[in-house]
Amino acid sequence: MYVVSRRDDLAVLRIALEEQYERHRTQLALLARQTRRLPGDGADVAATSALAAASRRALGDIARALHYLEQGRYGTCAGCRRDIPIEELARRPSTRLCGTCRPGARRQRHP
Ligand SMILES: [Zn+2]
């Protein structure tokens, strides 16, 4: 077989997503422990809670991506409904927009 199907690619991405999910969960657990050891306020607490918020957001994104994968809706751009290229998904597995529809990447519009 010389053609790698999109489905195979998505299966690989699913593994990557699951790994990322675990990584963020570990990160959150570590941050929670760290927060308990820090004094009540100050820059460290602010930095730690910013990191925790980012991890929580990422967990939400990844959970949604995995949910879409299960439903077979994963990898379709929420903006233009085209398939998001696999390379794009590999770079940002939880993205819902293709490179063209993503804010800040408006240079290369669809013809
Ligand atoms: Zn798009």
GROMACS .gro file of C-alpha atoms and ligand atoms in nm:
model
  112
    1MET     CA    1   0.000   0.000   0.000
    2TYR     CA    2   0.143   0.334  -0.096
    3VAL     CA    3  -0.146   0.555   0.009
    4VAL     CA    4  -0.171   0.646   0.374
    5SER     CA    5  -0.532   0.725   0.436
    6ARG     CA    6  -0.652   1.024   0.631
    7ARG     CA    7  -0.812   0.779   0.870
    8ASP     CA    8  -0.475   0.625   0.954
    9ASP     CA    9  -0.332   0.972   1.005
   10LEU     CA   10  -0.618   1.059   1.238
   11ALA     CA   11  -0.556   0.742   1.436
   12VAL     CA   12  -0.198   0.854   1.493
   13LEU     CA   13  -0.318   1.198   1.594
   14ARG     CA   14  -0.554   1.044   1.843
   15ILE     CA   15  -0.259   0.887   2.021
   16ALA     CA   16  -0.082   1.223   2.022
   17LEU     CA   17  -0.393   1.389   2.166
   18GLU     CA   18  -0.425   1.129   2.439
   19GLU     CA   19  -0.059   1.180   2.530
   20GLN     CA   20  -0.107   1.556   2.545
   21TYR     CA   21  -0.412   1.509   2.763
   22GLU     CA   22  -0.212   1.303   3.010
   23ARG     CA   23   0.070   1.555   3.005
   24HIS     CA   24  -0.162   1.843   3.089
   25ARG     CA   25  -0.329   1.643   3.363
   26THR     CA   26   0.008   1.570   3.519
   27GLN     CA   27   0.102   1.935   3.485
   28LEU     CA   28  -0.219   2.042   3.657
   29ALA     CA   29  -0.163   1.800   3.942
   30LEU     CA   30   0.192   1.928   3.990
   31LEU     CA   31   0.074   2.289   3.982
   32ALA     CA   32  -0.191   2.214   4.240
   33ARG     CA   33   0.073   2.070   4.473
   34GLN     CA   34   0.298   2.368   4.409
   35THR     CA   35   0.019   2.613   4.488
   36ARG     CA   36  -0.041   2.450   4.825
   37ARG     CA   37   0.322   2.506   4.917
   38LEU     CA   38   0.335   2.870   4.811
   39PRO     CA   39   0.246   3.160   5.038
   40GLY     CA   40  -0.105   3.297   4.983
   41ASP     CA   41  -0.027   3.571   4.735
   42GLY     CA   42   0.246   3.716   4.517
   43ALA     CA   43   0.389   3.672   4.174
   44ASP     CA   44   0.452   3.297   4.211
   45VAL     CA   45   0.088   3.230   4.284
   46ALA     CA   46  -0.021   3.444   3.990
   47ALA     CA   47   0.221   3.268   3.756
   48THR     CA   48   0.116   2.926   3.882
   49SER     CA   49  -0.253   2.995   3.841
   50ALA     CA   50  -0.193   3.134   3.491
   51LEU     CA   51  -0.018   2.807   3.400
   52ALA     CA   52  -0.298   2.606   3.556
   53ALA     CA   53  -0.557   2.804   3.361
   54ALA     CA   54  -0.368   2.740   3.037
   55SER     CA   55  -0.351   2.367   3.114
   56ARG     CA   56  -0.720   2.356   3.195
   57ARG     CA   57  -0.800   2.530   2.868
   58ALA     CA   58  -0.578   2.286   2.679
   59LEU     CA   59  -0.749   1.992   2.851
   60GLY     CA   60  -1.085   2.127   2.736
   61ASP     CA   61  -0.962   2.167   2.380
   62ILE     CA   62  -0.813   1.819   2.372
   63ALA     CA   63  -1.122   1.659   2.526
   64ARG     CA   64  -1.333   1.827   2.258
   65ALA     CA   65  -1.097   1.709   1.984
   66LEU     CA   66  -1.115   1.351   2.114
   67HIS     CA   67  -1.493   1.377   2.128
   68TYR     CA   68  -1.502   1.495   1.766
   69LEU     CA   69  -1.267   1.212   1.669
   70GLU     CA   70  -1.510   0.962   1.814
   71GLN     CA   71  -1.794   1.114   1.619
   72GLY     CA   72  -1.592   1.125   1.300
   73ARG     CA   73  -1.619   1.503   1.288
   74TYR     CA   74  -1.258   1.572   1.375
   75GLY     CA   75  -1.036   1.765   1.139
   76THR     CA   76  -1.308   1.962   0.964
   77CYS     CA   77  -1.258   2.336   0.975
   78ALA     CA   78  -1.529   2.512   1.178
   79GLY     CA   79  -1.492   2.810   0.947
   80CYS     CA   80  -1.493   2.679   0.589
   81ARG     CA   81  -1.592   2.311   0.647
   82ARG     CA   82  -1.293   2.184   0.452
   83ASP     CA   83  -1.065   1.911   0.581
   84ILE     CA   84  -0.785   2.064   0.783
   85PRO     CA   85  -0.455   1.934   0.641
   86ILE     CA   86  -0.302   1.657   0.849
   87GLU     CA   87   0.025   1.852   0.886
   88GLU     CA   88  -0.176   2.135   1.036
   89LEU     CA   89  -0.351   1.899   1.276
   90ALA     CA   90  -0.021   1.740   1.372
   91ARG     CA   91   0.114   2.081   1.467
   92ARG     CA   92  -0.197   2.184   1.665
   93PRO     CA   93  -0.410   1.876   1.726
   94SER     CA   94  -0.682   2.065   1.909
   95THR     CA   95  -0.735   2.329   1.642
   96ARG     CA   96  -1.084   2.374   1.502
   97LEU     CA   97  -0.983   2.608   1.223
   98CYS     CA   98  -0.765   2.558   0.918
   99GLY     CA   99  -0.465   2.782   0.857
  100THR     CA  100  -0.674   3.009   0.639
  101CYS     CA  101  -0.961   3.061   0.882
  102ARG     CA  102  -0.746   3.096   1.193
  103PRO     CA  103  -0.727   3.456   1.316
  104GLY     CA  104  -0.390   3.608   1.241
  105ALA     CA  105  -0.335   3.383   0.941
  106ARG     CA  106  -0.548   3.569   0.692
  107ARG     CA  107  -0.278   3.620   0.434
  108GLN     CA  108  -0.351   3.300   0.244
  109ARG     CA  109  -0.724   3.312   0.174
  110HIS     CA  110  -0.902   3.045  -0.022
  111PRO     CA  111  -0.933   3.133  -0.389
  112ZN      ZN  112  -1.111   2.696   0.714
   0.00000   0.00000   0.00000
